[in-house]
């Protein structure tokens, strides 16, 4: 029996290619639609804000896409990331299950997000782009992109939702250290921002507004592109490095997973972790349950409709076929800021629709309880987003205790929570509210879905 606590790969074993599941799906993915014409988006529609090389990845039918050497070099600052056996947690739960966690919290910004930030900065750099514009909520994506741009000597402009800019200074400081310029959104730098400020000079901002500002900045400056941290095919593609490494590590440990678990905001860490295993499932080589966890306050996969909807609040982005709570959905202020998107990656939604992935949702307090158990046994403090996945691990491990099944449970540990300690403070003080997004409000937000056929 393997006695390891950490299953590590040498730098030489860092994968040489990302895995693109799109050509291996049983049927083609429904295309994104141009919101003005209702016709499939063409590469030309995307050119004002994305470079050709990333547009090619977005629509690629190649199953393997080589990771360029300069990207692999930067990955090697923290990759391959360790796969830990959570032996202390197993003992605490008195479970016969074997629990493993893939630790993406070891990256410099502390989450999985630089896996795609570094790749996106590189492909823009070689396309001659000088500056990337983006939005950020709590700051995980903005800090990952600032880090990546710094390493490739590019400028980074981040539109940070104003209320987070004011209330959550630490990731803003990270962005400044890595040389990003950060503006509290809405700003007076864009038409989108000015229009909001005219109506409400004290606007707190929202992710939807910040997206509109970043996209406008990119579309109106020749040397500037836009970068998105989740949802798109090329983002999930870059994140498959997580699952590909995990497959190698499980092989070293002589394990086959029975249950795979991750949390879902837009679907990038979960997709990147799970997709290489979904391929094994499609090929009949793996019989594992794959569980996607979301908050009950933003129950996209568990309560949303599978329909075409806009990616942003303002209705400017292409329409995507996905589970959605409606682009008018207003997420309540829970602490897992990264899990509050109204939709999810169309690729992930397709896999859920096909029954290859099972979604479930939890409220905040049980999530923080599980995270605290994890911190007290394994030592590492999970990000509030990651803690949703940890809650599912604890539940599944307890089920194994009750049934005596010796299952192998593997979870994607998407990031650490060192900049989210205020959330733990609120939990420990008993101040967190459990919240289920009410059915009527979901129905209301779903009323303004654009009318396009789903093709199903
Ligand atoms: C951003 C973030 C998430 C949610 O985003 P996905 O695209 O769904 O992965 C989850 N965990 C952490 C730590 C994050 O920073």
Coordinates of C-alpha atoms and ligand atoms in Angstrom, one line a residue:
X1 CA 0.0 0.0 0.0
X2 CA 1.3 3.4 -0.9
X3 CA 2.2 5.4 2.2
X4 CA 2.6 8.9 0.6
X5 CA 1.2 12.1 1.9
X6 CA 2.1 14.0 -1.3
X7 CA 2.3 12.6 -4.8
X8 CA 4.6 14.9 -6.7
X9 CA 5.7 14.8 -10.3
X10 CA 9.1 16.2 -11.4
X11 CA 9.3 19.2 -13.7
X12 CA 10.1 16.9 -16.6
X13 CA 6.7 15.3 -16.3
X14 CA 4.8 18.6 -16.8
X15 CA 2.4 17.9 -19.7
X16 CA 3.4 19.1 -23.2
X17 CA -0.1 19.6 -24.5
X18 CA -3.6 20.6 -23.3
X19 CA -6.5 18.4 -24.0
X20 CA -9.5 19.7 -26.1
X21 CA -12.5 17.4 -25.6
X22 CA -14.7 19.2 -28.2
X23 CA -13.8 17.0 -31.1
X24 CA -14.3 13.9 -28.9
X25 CA -17.9 14.8 -27.9
X26 CA -20.7 12.5 -29.1
X27 CA -22.1 15.5 -31.0
X28 CA -21.0 19.0 -32.0
X29 CA -21.4 21.8 -29.4
X30 CA -24.1 24.4 -30.1
X31 CA -22.3 27.5 -31.4
X32 CA -22.4 30.9 -29.7
X33 CA -24.8 33.3 -31.5
X34 CA -24.3 36.9 -32.6
X35 CA -26.8 38.8 -30.4
X36 CA -27.7 41.2 -33.3
X37 CA -28.2 38.6 -36.1
X38 CA -29.0 35.4 -34.2
X39 CA -26.5 33.7 -36.5
X40 CA -23.4 31.7 -35.2
X41 CA -20.6 34.0 -34.2
X42 CA -17.8 34.2 -36.8
X43 CA -14.1 34.5 -36.0
X44 CA -14.3 38.1 -37.4
X45 CA -16.8 39.0 -34.7
X46 CA -14.2 38.2 -32.1
X47 CA -11.2 39.9 -33.7
X48 CA -11.6 43.3 -32.1
X49 CA -11.0 41.8 -28.6
X50 CA -9.1 38.4 -29.0
X51 CA -6.0 37.4 -30.9
X52 CA -6.3 35.0 -33.9
X53 CA -4.4 32.2 -32.0
X54 CA -6.9 32.2 -29.1
X55 CA -9.8 32.4 -31.5
X56 CA -8.4 29.3 -33.3
X57 CA -8.3 27.5 -29.9
X58 CA -11.8 28.6 -29.1
X59 CA -13.2 26.7 -32.2
X60 CA -10.5 24.1 -32.5
X61 CA -11.3 20.5 -33.6
X62 CA -7.8 19.3 -32.6
X63 CA -7.8 17.0 -29.5
X64 CA -4.3 18.0 -28.3
X65 CA -2.9 21.6 -28.4
X66 CA 0.8 22.0 -27.7
X67 CA 1.7 24.1 -24.7
X68 CA 4.4 26.6 -25.9
X69 CA 7.8 26.3 -24.2
X70 CA 7.7 29.9 -22.7
X71 CA 4.3 29.0 -21.0
X72 CA 5.7 25.7 -19.7
X73 CA 8.7 27.6 -18.3
X74 CA 6.4 29.9 -16.3
X75 CA 4.2 27.0 -15.2
X76 CA 7.3 25.4 -13.7
X77 CA 7.4 28.2 -11.1
X78 CA 4.7 26.1 -9.3
X79 CA 3.8 23.2 -11.5
X80 CA 3.3 20.2 -11.5
X81 CA 1.2 21.0 -8.5
X82 CA 1.1 18.4 -5.7
X83 CA -1.7 15.8 -5.2
X84 CA -2.1 15.4 -1.5
X85 CA -3.5 12.4 0.3
X86 CA -5.8 13.9 3.1
X87 CA -4.9 11.3 5.7
X88 CA -5.6 13.5 8.7
X89 CA -9.1 14.4 7.3
X90 CA -9.7 10.7 6.7
X91 CA -8.8 9.8 10.3
X92 CA -11.0 12.7 11.7
X93 CA -14.0 11.5 9.6
X94 CA -13.3 7.8 10.5
X95 CA -13.9 7.0 6.9
X96 CA -12.6 4.0 4.9
X97 CA -12.6 6.3 1.8
X98 CA -9.2 7.4 0.5
X99 CA -9.3 11.2 -0.1
X100 CA -6.9 13.1 -2.4
X101 CA -6.8 16.8 -3.2
X102 CA -5.0 18.4 -6.2
X103 CA -3.6 21.6 -4.7
X104 CA -3.9 24.6 -7.1
X105 CA -3.4 26.9 -4.2
X106 CA 0.4 26.7 -4.6
X107 CA 0.5 29.1 -7.5
X108 CA 1.8 32.6 -6.7
X109 CA -1.6 34.3 -6.9
X110 CA -3.0 31.3 -4.9
X111 CA -5.5 29.7 -7.3
X112 CA -5.8 27.8 -10.5
X113 CA -6.4 31.0 -12.5
X114 CA -2.8 31.7 -13.6
X115 CA -3.0 28.4 -15.6
X116 CA -5.0 30.3 -18.2
X117 CA -3.8 33.8 -17.4
X118 CA -0.2 32.9 -18.4
X119 CA -1.3 31.2 -21.6
X120 CA -3.6 34.1 -22.6
X121 CA -0.9 36.7 -21.9
X122 CA 1.6 34.7 -24.0
X123 CA -0.7 34.2 -27.0
X124 CA -1.6 37.9 -27.0
X125 CA 2.1 38.9 -26.6
X126 CA 3.2 36.9 -29.7
X127 CA 0.2 38.4 -31.6
X128 CA 1.8 41.9 -30.9
X129 CA -0.7 43.0 -28.3
X130 CA 0.8 45.4 -25.7
X131 CA -2.0 45.6 -23.1
X132 CA -4.8 43.4 -21.7
X133 CA -8.0 44.7 -20.2
X134 CA -10.2 42.7 -17.9
X135 CA -12.7 42.8 -15.1
X136 CA -12.5 41.3 -11.6
X137 CA -14.9 40.9 -8.7
X138 CA -13.1 39.9 -5.5
X139 CA -9.8 40.1 -7.4
X140 CA -8.7 36.5 -8.0
X141 CA -8.7 36.8 -11.8
X142 CA -7.3 40.4 -11.8
X143 CA -4.4 39.4 -9.7
X144 CA -3.7 36.3 -11.8
X145 CA -3.7 38.3 -15.0
X146 CA -1.6 41.1 -13.5
X147 CA 1.0 38.4 -12.5
X148 CA 0.9 36.8 -16.0
X149 CA 1.3 40.2 -17.8
X150 CA 4.2 41.2 -15.6
X151 CA 6.1 38.0 -16.5
X152 CA 5.6 38.7 -20.3
X153 CA 6.3 42.5 -19.9
X154 CA 2.8 43.5 -20.9
X155 CA 0.5 46.1 -19.3
X156 CA -2.7 45.0 -17.5
X157 CA -5.8 47.2 -16.9
X158 CA -8.3 45.8 -14.4
X159 CA -11.8 47.1 -13.9
X160 CA -12.6 46.0 -10.3
X161 CA -16.2 46.1 -9.0
X162 CA -16.2 49.2 -6.8
X163 CA -17.6 47.7 -3.7
X164 CA -14.9 45.0 -3.7
X165 CA -12.2 47.6 -4.5
X166 CA -13.2 49.4 -1.3
X167 CA -13.9 46.4 0.9
X168 CA -11.3 43.9 -0.2
X169 CA -8.0 45.7 -0.5
X170 CA -5.6 42.8 -0.4
X171 CA -5.9 41.4 -3.9
X172 CA -5.9 45.0 -5.2
X173 CA -2.6 45.4 -3.5
X174 CA -1.4 42.1 -5.1
X175 CA -2.4 43.6 -8.5
X176 CA -0.4 46.8 -7.8
X177 CA 2.6 44.8 -6.7
X178 CA 2.6 42.9 -10.0
X179 CA 2.2 46.2 -11.9
X180 CA -1.5 46.1 -12.9
X181 CA -3.5 49.3 -13.1
X182 CA -6.7 48.9 -11.2
X183 CA -9.8 51.1 -11.4
X184 CA -12.9 51.0 -9.3
X185 CA -15.8 50.3 -11.8
X186 CA -17.9 52.1 -12.9
X187 CA -15.2 54.5 -14.1
X188 CA -15.4 57.7 -16.2
X189 CA -12.9 56.1 -18.7
X190 CA -15.6 54.3 -20.8
X191 CA -19.0 55.1 -22.3
X192 CA -20.4 52.1 -20.4
X193 CA -19.1 53.4 -17.1
X194 CA -20.1 57.1 -17.7
X195 CA -23.6 56.0 -18.6
X196 CA -24.0 54.2 -15.2
X197 CA -22.4 57.1 -13.3
X198 CA -24.7 59.6 -14.9
X199 CA -27.7 57.7 -13.6
X200 CA -26.2 56.8 -10.3
X201 CA -22.9 58.6 -9.2
X202 CA -22.7 56.3 -6.1
X203 CA -23.1 53.0 -8.0
X204 CA -21.4 50.1 -6.3
X205 CA -20.7 48.5 -9.6
X206 CA -21.2 44.9 -10.7
X207 CA -19.4 42.3 -12.6
X208 CA -21.6 42.9 -15.6
X209 CA -20.7 46.6 -15.7
X210 CA -17.0 45.9 -15.3
X211 CA -17.1 43.4 -18.2
X212 CA -18.7 46.0 -20.4
X213 CA -16.0 48.5 -19.4
X214 CA -13.1 46.1 -20.1
X215 CA -14.6 44.9 -23.4
X216 CA -15.1 48.6 -24.6
X217 CA -11.5 49.5 -23.5
X218 CA -10.2 46.5 -25.6
X219 CA -12.4 47.1 -28.6
X220 CA -11.5 50.9 -28.8
X221 CA -7.7 50.5 -28.5
X222 CA -5.7 49.0 -31.3
X223 CA -2.9 47.7 -29.0
X224 CA -5.3 46.3 -26.4
X225 CA -7.2 43.0 -26.1
X226 CA -9.6 41.5 -23.6
X227 CA -9.0 38.5 -21.4
X228 CA -11.7 36.4 -19.7
X229 CA -10.9 34.2 -16.7
X230 CA -13.6 31.4 -17.1
X231 CA -16.5 30.2 -19.2
X232 CA -14.9 30.1 -22.7
X233 CA -13.6 26.9 -24.4
X234 CA -10.0 28.1 -24.5
X235 CA -10.0 28.8 -20.8
X236 CA -11.2 25.3 -19.9
X237 CA -8.6 24.0 -22.4
X238 CA -5.7 25.7 -20.6
X239 CA -7.1 24.4 -17.3
X240 CA -6.9 20.8 -18.4
X241 CA -3.3 20.8 -17.2
X242 CA -4.9 20.2 -13.7
X243 CA -6.7 17.0 -14.8
X244 CA -3.8 15.7 -16.9
X245 CA -1.4 16.0 -14.0
X246 CA -3.9 14.4 -11.6
X247 CA -4.3 11.4 -14.0
X248 CA -0.5 10.9 -13.9
X249 CA -0.4 11.2 -10.1
X250 CA -3.2 8.8 -9.5
X251 CA -1.5 6.3 -11.7
X252 CA 1.7 6.7 -9.6
X253 CA -0.5 6.1 -6.5
X254 CA -2.0 3.0 -8.2
X255 CA -5.5 4.6 -7.7
X256 CA -8.6 4.8 -9.9
X257 CA -11.1 7.5 -8.8
X258 CA -14.6 6.5 -7.8
X259 CA -15.7 10.1 -7.2
X260 CA -14.3 13.3 -8.6
X261 CA -15.4 16.7 -7.1
X262 CA -14.9 20.4 -7.8
X263 CA -16.6 23.7 -7.3
X264 CA -18.2 25.7 -10.1
X265 CA -18.3 29.5 -10.6
X266 CA -18.0 29.8 -14.4
X267 CA -16.7 26.2 -14.7
X268 CA -12.9 26.6 -15.4
X269 CA -11.3 24.8 -12.5
X270 CA -13.9 22.1 -12.5
X271 CA -13.8 21.7 -16.2
X272 CA -10.0 21.6 -16.3
X273 CA -9.9 19.0 -13.6
X274 CA -12.7 16.8 -14.8
X275 CA -12.6 16.9 -18.6
X276 CA -9.6 14.4 -19.0
X277 CA -11.6 12.0 -16.8
X278 CA -14.8 12.6 -18.7
X279 CA -12.9 11.4 -21.8
X280 CA -12.0 8.2 -19.9
X281 CA -15.7 7.9 -19.0
X282 CA -16.7 8.4 -22.7
X283 CA -14.2 5.7 -23.7
X284 CA -15.7 3.3 -21.2
X285 CA -12.4 3.1 -19.2
X286 CA -13.7 4.8 -16.0
X287 CA -16.9 4.4 -14.0
X288 CA -16.6 7.4 -11.7
X289 CA -19.2 9.8 -10.4
X290 CA -18.2 13.4 -11.3
X291 CA -19.8 16.0 -9.0
X292 CA -20.0 19.8 -9.6
X293 CA -20.7 21.9 -6.6
X294 CA -22.3 25.3 -6.5
X295 CA -23.9 27.6 -3.9
X296 CA -27.7 27.4 -3.3
X297 CA -27.6 31.2 -3.6
X298 CA -26.5 30.9 -7.2
X299 CA -27.9 27.6 -8.3
X300 CA -27.1 27.7 -12.0
X301 CA -26.7 24.0 -12.8
X302 CA -29.2 22.7 -10.2
X303 CA -32.1 25.2 -10.9
X304 CA -31.3 27.1 -14.1
X305 CA -32.7 26.6 -17.6
X306 CA -30.7 25.1 -20.5
X307 CA -31.2 28.0 -22.9
X308 CA -29.4 30.6 -25.0
X309 CA -28.5 33.6 -22.9
X310 CA -26.1 36.6 -22.8
X311 CA -22.8 36.2 -21.0
X312 CA -23.2 39.7 -19.4
X313 CA -25.8 41.8 -17.7
X314 CA -26.0 44.4 -20.4
X315 CA -26.7 41.9 -23.2
X316 CA -23.6 42.8 -25.3
X317 CA -21.8 39.5 -25.5
X318 CA -22.6 36.6 -27.8
X319 CA -25.5 34.3 -26.7
X320 CA -24.4 31.0 -25.4
X321 CA -26.3 27.8 -24.9
X322 CA -25.9 27.1 -21.2
X323 CA -27.7 26.6 -17.9
X324 CA -28.6 30.1 -16.8
X325 CA -30.5 31.9 -14.1
X326 CA -31.1 34.8 -16.6
X327 CA -28.6 37.6 -17.3
X328 CA -30.7 39.8 -15.1
X329 CA -29.9 37.6 -12.1
X330 CA -28.7 39.6 -9.2
X331 CA -26.6 37.4 -7.0
X332 CA -26.9 37.8 -3.2
X333 CA -23.7 38.8 -1.4
X334 CA -22.3 35.5 -0.3
X335 CA -18.6 35.1 0.6
X336 CA -17.7 32.8 -2.3
X337 CA -17.5 35.8 -4.7
X338 CA -16.1 33.6 -7.5
X339 CA -19.3 31.4 -7.6
X340 CA -21.8 34.1 -8.4
X341 CA -22.1 34.0 -12.2
X342 CA -25.6 33.6 -13.7
X343 CA -24.4 31.1 -16.3
X344 CA -21.6 28.5 -16.7
X345 CA -19.2 27.4 -19.4
X346 CA -21.3 26.0 -22.3
X347 CA -18.9 23.0 -22.5
X348 CA -19.5 22.1 -18.9
X349 CA -23.3 22.7 -19.2
X350 CA -23.4 20.3 -22.2
X351 CA -21.7 17.6 -20.1
X352 CA -24.2 18.1 -17.3
X353 CA -27.1 18.0 -19.8
X354 CA -25.8 14.7 -21.1
X355 CA -25.7 13.2 -17.6
X356 CA -21.9 12.8 -17.5
X357 CA -21.6 15.2 -14.5
X358 CA -23.9 15.5 -11.5
X359 CA -24.5 18.9 -10.0
X360 CA -25.4 19.7 -6.4
X361 CA -25.7 22.9 -4.2
X362 CA -24.9 23.8 -0.6
X363 CA -25.6 26.8 1.7
X364 CA -22.8 28.8 3.3
X365 CA -22.7 27.6 6.9
X366 CA -22.2 23.9 6.2
X367 CA -19.6 24.8 3.6
X368 CA -17.6 26.9 6.1
X369 CA -18.0 24.1 8.7
X370 CA -16.4 21.6 6.3
X371 CA -13.7 24.1 5.4
X372 CA -12.8 24.6 9.0
X373 CA -12.6 20.8 9.6
X374 CA -10.3 20.7 6.6
X375 CA -8.1 23.6 8.0
X376 CA -8.0 21.9 11.4
X377 CA -6.9 18.5 10.0
X378 CA -4.9 19.2 6.8
X379 CA -3.7 22.6 7.9
X380 CA -4.5 24.5 4.7
X381 CA -7.3 27.1 4.7
X382 CA -9.5 26.6 1.6
X383 CA -10.9 29.6 -0.4
X384 CA -14.6 30.0 0.2
X385 CA -15.2 28.8 -3.4
X386 CA -13.1 25.7 -2.9
X387 CA -14.9 25.1 0.4
X388 CA -18.0 24.1 -1.5
X389 CA -16.1 21.2 -3.0
X390 CA -14.7 20.3 0.4
X391 CA -18.2 20.1 1.8
X392 CA -19.1 17.5 -0.9
X393 CA -15.9 15.5 0.0
X394 CA -16.9 15.4 3.6
X395 CA -20.4 14.3 2.8
X396 CA -19.2 11.5 0.4
X397 CA -16.6 10.4 3.0
X398 CA -19.3 10.1 5.7
X399 CA -21.5 8.1 3.3
X400 CA -18.5 5.7 2.9
X401 CA -18.2 5.4 6.7
X402 CA -21.9 4.4 6.8
X403 CA -21.8 1.9 4.0
X404 CA -18.2 0.7 4.6
X405 CA -17.3 1.4 1.0
X406 CA -13.6 2.1 0.4
X407 CA -14.0 4.6 -2.3
X408 CA -11.3 6.8 -3.8
X409 CA -12.4 10.4 -3.7
X410 CA -10.4 13.1 -5.6
X411 CA -11.1 16.9 -5.3
X412 CA -9.8 19.9 -7.1
X413 CA -8.5 22.3 -4.4
X414 CA -8.9 25.4 -6.5
X415 CA -7.2 27.9 -4.1
X416 CA -6.3 28.9 -0.6
X417 CA -8.3 31.4 1.5
X418 CA -5.6 33.6 2.9
X419 CA -7.2 36.7 1.5
X420 CA -10.7 35.7 2.5
X421 CA -10.1 35.5 6.3
X422 CA -12.9 38.1 6.9
X423 CA -15.3 35.5 5.6
X424 CA -14.0 33.0 8.2
X425 CA -14.2 35.7 10.8
X426 CA -17.9 36.1 10.0
X427 CA -18.5 32.3 10.1
X428 CA -16.8 31.9 13.4
X429 CA -18.8 34.8 14.9
X430 CA -22.0 33.1 13.7
X431 CA -22.8 36.0 11.3
X432 CA -23.2 34.1 8.0
X433 CA -26.7 33.7 6.6
X434 CA -27.8 30.6 4.7
X435 CA -29.7 31.5 1.6
X436 CA -31.6 29.7 -1.0
X437 CA -32.3 31.8 -4.1
X438 CA -36.1 31.8 -4.2
X439 CA -37.9 30.0 -7.0
X440 CA -40.0 33.1 -7.9
X441 CA -37.0 35.3 -8.3
X442 CA -35.4 32.7 -10.6
X443 CA -38.6 32.5 -12.7
X444 CA -38.6 36.3 -12.9
X445 CA -35.0 36.6 -14.1
X446 CA -35.7 33.8 -16.6
X447 CA -38.5 35.8 -18.2
X448 CA -36.2 38.1 -20.1
X449 CA -34.2 35.3 -21.8
X450 CA -33.6 36.2 -25.5
X451 CA -35.8 34.1 -27.8
X452 CA -33.6 31.8 -29.8
X453 CA -34.0 28.0 -30.4
X454 CA -31.8 25.7 -28.3
X455 CA -31.6 23.2 -31.2
X456 CA -32.5 20.4 -28.8
Ligands
LIG1 C1 -12.4 32.1 -9.5 C2 -12.4 30.9 -8.6 C3 -13.3 29.9 -8.7 C4 -14.5 29.9 -9.6 O1 -14.2 30.0 -11.0 P1 -14.2 28.8 -12.0 O2 -14.0 29.4 -13.3 O3 -15.5 28.1 -11.8 O4 -13.1 27.9 -11.6 C5 -13.1 28.8 -7.8 N1 -12.2 28.8 -6.9 C6 -11.3 29.8 -6.8 C7 -10.2 29.6 -5.7 C8 -11.3 30.9 -7.6 O5 -10.4 31.8 -7.5

